[in-house]
């Protein structure tokens, strides 16, 4: 038994703080779940910015979406949610087996909304709806304006 599995067996949930299309395409995320007892994944705009900017894996998708008029935040969100849906599907058996204790995948609202209660509420609802997965949750910054957005979104 590896150390990660030992931690899991002691009740520790291990989450991956990263996502790239490559780890989805080449089976690395599946292997992390199976071999290292990874039980969740967190992401944020910075993680996706690095993933998209440092990889050719997104280029064709970007070109296709740009031809359809997508740009800026809308394009970014579509790319991110496509990857997060795939990750959520991989974690779904964990989510189901633990009755929702583990198996979560997360996406954060834009940091530009950290001081915008209404904007954070709207963005969280939109991301959750477009995510289309019960084990995808949306993070909202814990700023003075974010706290009411969190309360409203729950």
Tab-separated table of C-alpha atoms in Angstrom:
chain	number	residue	atom	x	y	z
A	1	UNK	CA	0.000	0.000	0.000
A	2	UNK	CA	1.373	3.428	-0.903
A	3	UNK	CA	1.528	6.374	1.479
A	4	UNK	CA	-1.269	8.244	-0.298
A	5	UNK	CA	-3.590	5.268	0.163
A	6	UNK	CA	-2.583	5.051	3.832
A	7	UNK	CA	-3.535	8.710	4.300
A	8	UNK	CA	-6.843	8.094	2.557
A	9	UNK	CA	-7.537	5.086	4.766
A	10	UNK	CA	-6.954	7.329	7.807
A	11	UNK	CA	-9.651	9.703	6.571
A	12	UNK	CA	-7.506	12.286	4.795
A	13	UNK	CA	-8.888	13.520	1.481
A	14	UNK	CA	-6.168	14.197	-1.066
A	15	UNK	CA	-6.955	16.772	-3.727
A	16	UNK	CA	-5.028	17.729	-6.821
A	17	UNK	CA	-4.502	21.480	-7.186
A	18	UNK	CA	-4.055	21.386	-10.944
A	19	UNK	CA	-5.766	20.489	-14.183
A	20	UNK	CA	-4.587	20.376	-17.768
A	21	UNK	CA	-6.061	18.799	-20.846
A	22	UNK	CA	-2.963	16.607	-21.051
A	23	UNK	CA	-3.618	14.881	-17.715
A	24	UNK	CA	-7.135	14.153	-18.935
A	25	UNK	CA	-6.088	12.971	-22.403
A	26	UNK	CA	-3.150	10.796	-21.370
A	27	UNK	CA	-4.837	9.100	-18.419
A	28	UNK	CA	-2.725	10.715	-15.709
A	29	UNK	CA	-5.719	11.973	-13.735
A	30	UNK	CA	-7.374	8.543	-13.913
A	31	UNK	CA	-4.114	7.009	-12.649
A	32	UNK	CA	-3.900	9.524	-9.786
A	33	UNK	CA	-7.421	8.567	-8.720
A	34	UNK	CA	-6.782	4.836	-9.012
A	35	UNK	CA	-3.213	4.590	-7.729
A	36	UNK	CA	-2.803	7.544	-5.379
A	37	UNK	CA	-6.313	7.796	-3.911
A	38	UNK	CA	-6.767	11.375	-5.139
A	39	UNK	CA	-10.352	12.215	-4.182
A	40	UNK	CA	-10.901	15.709	-5.576
A	41	UNK	CA	-9.545	18.449	-7.785
A	42	UNK	CA	-9.449	22.191	-7.403
A	43	UNK	CA	-8.821	24.745	-10.107
A	44	UNK	CA	-8.859	28.472	-10.565
A	45	UNK	CA	-8.385	30.945	-13.409
A	46	UNK	CA	-4.605	31.051	-12.865
A	47	UNK	CA	-4.304	27.272	-13.175
A	48	UNK	CA	-6.281	27.340	-16.423
A	49	UNK	CA	-4.358	30.340	-17.744
A	50	UNK	CA	-1.128	28.382	-17.302
A	51	UNK	CA	-2.626	25.197	-18.756
A	52	UNK	CA	-3.980	26.953	-21.836
A	53	UNK	CA	-0.954	29.193	-22.352
A	54	UNK	CA	1.627	26.427	-21.991
A	55	UNK	CA	0.026	23.771	-24.162
A	56	UNK	CA	-0.957	23.193	-27.752
A	57	UNK	CA	-3.736	20.868	-26.544
A	58	UNK	CA	-6.220	23.751	-26.523
A	59	UNK	CA	-5.258	25.360	-29.837
A	60	UNK	CA	-7.740	23.570	-32.102
A	61	UNK	CA	-10.579	24.087	-29.635
A	62	UNK	CA	-9.696	27.786	-29.363
A	63	UNK	CA	-9.685	28.169	-33.158
A	64	UNK	CA	-13.052	26.404	-33.484
A	65	UNK	CA	-14.674	28.492	-30.764
A	66	UNK	CA	-13.173	31.724	-32.120
A	67	UNK	CA	-14.686	30.959	-35.544
A	68	UNK	CA	-18.051	30.733	-33.770
A	69	UNK	CA	-17.527	34.191	-32.271
A	70	UNK	CA	-16.333	33.155	-28.816
A	71	UNK	CA	-13.662	35.279	-27.185
A	72	UNK	CA	-12.430	36.520	-23.843
A	73	UNK	CA	-14.093	35.226	-20.712
A	74	UNK	CA	-16.781	33.269	-22.598
A	75	UNK	CA	-14.113	31.353	-24.520
A	76	UNK	CA	-12.083	30.770	-21.374
A	77	UNK	CA	-15.121	29.484	-19.477
A	78	UNK	CA	-16.052	27.034	-22.241
A	79	UNK	CA	-12.513	25.623	-22.318
A	80	UNK	CA	-12.331	25.352	-18.535
A	81	UNK	CA	-15.754	23.760	-18.158
A	82	UNK	CA	-15.023	21.196	-20.865
A	83	UNK	CA	-12.023	19.997	-18.852
A	84	UNK	CA	-13.837	20.219	-15.526
A	85	UNK	CA	-16.763	18.145	-16.803
A	86	UNK	CA	-14.333	15.428	-17.860
A	87	UNK	CA	-12.621	15.570	-14.468
A	88	UNK	CA	-15.972	15.513	-12.657
A	89	UNK	CA	-16.942	12.410	-14.613
A	90	UNK	CA	-13.718	10.697	-13.507
A	91	UNK	CA	-14.395	11.632	-9.870
A	92	UNK	CA	-18.104	10.732	-10.005
A	93	UNK	CA	-17.619	7.163	-8.679
A	94	UNK	CA	-15.774	8.616	-5.660
A	95	UNK	CA	-18.552	11.179	-5.170
A	96	UNK	CA	-21.225	8.472	-5.317
A	97	UNK	CA	-19.336	6.000	-3.099
A	98	UNK	CA	-18.812	8.630	-0.385
A	99	UNK	CA	-22.289	10.179	-0.612
A	100	UNK	CA	-20.748	13.464	-1.709
A	101	UNK	CA	-18.058	13.708	0.952
A	102	UNK	CA	-15.348	13.341	-1.698
A	103	UNK	CA	-15.224	13.331	-5.470
A	104	UNK	CA	-15.587	17.080	-5.964
A	105	UNK	CA	-14.138	19.245	-8.729
A	106	UNK	CA	-14.067	23.012	-8.292
A	107	UNK	CA	-13.916	26.176	-10.350
A	108	UNK	CA	-13.543	29.682	-8.976
A	109	UNK	CA	-15.475	32.714	-10.156
A	110	UNK	CA	-13.363	35.374	-11.813
A	111	UNK	CA	-11.147	37.197	-9.302
A	112	UNK	CA	-12.443	40.409	-10.876
A	113	UNK	CA	-15.701	39.688	-9.025
A	114	UNK	CA	-14.114	39.457	-5.559
A	115	UNK	CA	-15.719	42.765	-4.553
A	116	UNK	CA	-18.983	42.325	-6.453
A	117	UNK	CA	-21.701	40.450	-4.552
A	118	UNK	CA	-24.306	40.404	-7.324
A	119	UNK	CA	-21.730	39.600	-9.995
A	120	UNK	CA	-20.372	36.697	-7.939
A	121	UNK	CA	-23.873	35.299	-7.396
A	122	UNK	CA	-24.650	35.510	-11.115
A	123	UNK	CA	-21.297	34.005	-12.142
A	124	UNK	CA	-21.549	31.144	-9.641
A	125	UNK	CA	-25.052	30.259	-10.838
A	126	UNK	CA	-23.988	30.430	-14.486
A	127	UNK	CA	-20.850	28.315	-13.955
A	128	UNK	CA	-22.772	25.734	-11.941
A	129	UNK	CA	-25.539	25.499	-14.558
A	130	UNK	CA	-23.099	25.256	-17.459
A	131	UNK	CA	-20.989	22.742	-15.552
A	132	UNK	CA	-23.857	20.243	-15.633
A	133	UNK	CA	-22.310	17.970	-12.992
A	134	UNK	CA	-23.526	17.441	-9.416
A	135	UNK	CA	-19.939	17.130	-8.188
A	136	UNK	CA	-18.767	20.444	-9.672
A	137	UNK	CA	-18.836	23.286	-7.197
A	138	UNK	CA	-18.030	26.938	-7.593
A	139	UNK	CA	-15.683	28.794	-5.267
A	140	UNK	CA	-16.398	32.410	-4.340
A	141	UNK	CA	-13.707	34.505	-2.607
A	142	UNK	CA	-14.304	35.066	1.110
A	143	UNK	CA	-14.164	38.852	0.819
A	144	UNK	CA	-16.677	41.096	2.619
A	145	UNK	CA	-18.642	41.200	-0.649
A	146	UNK	CA	-18.090	37.501	-1.316
A	147	UNK	CA	-19.554	36.237	1.963
A	148	UNK	CA	-23.129	37.323	1.128
A	149	UNK	CA	-22.645	35.834	-2.352
A	150	UNK	CA	-21.619	32.528	-0.768
A	151	UNK	CA	-24.629	32.584	1.549
A	152	UNK	CA	-27.007	33.361	-1.320
A	153	UNK	CA	-25.468	30.727	-3.589
A	154	UNK	CA	-25.760	27.917	-1.059
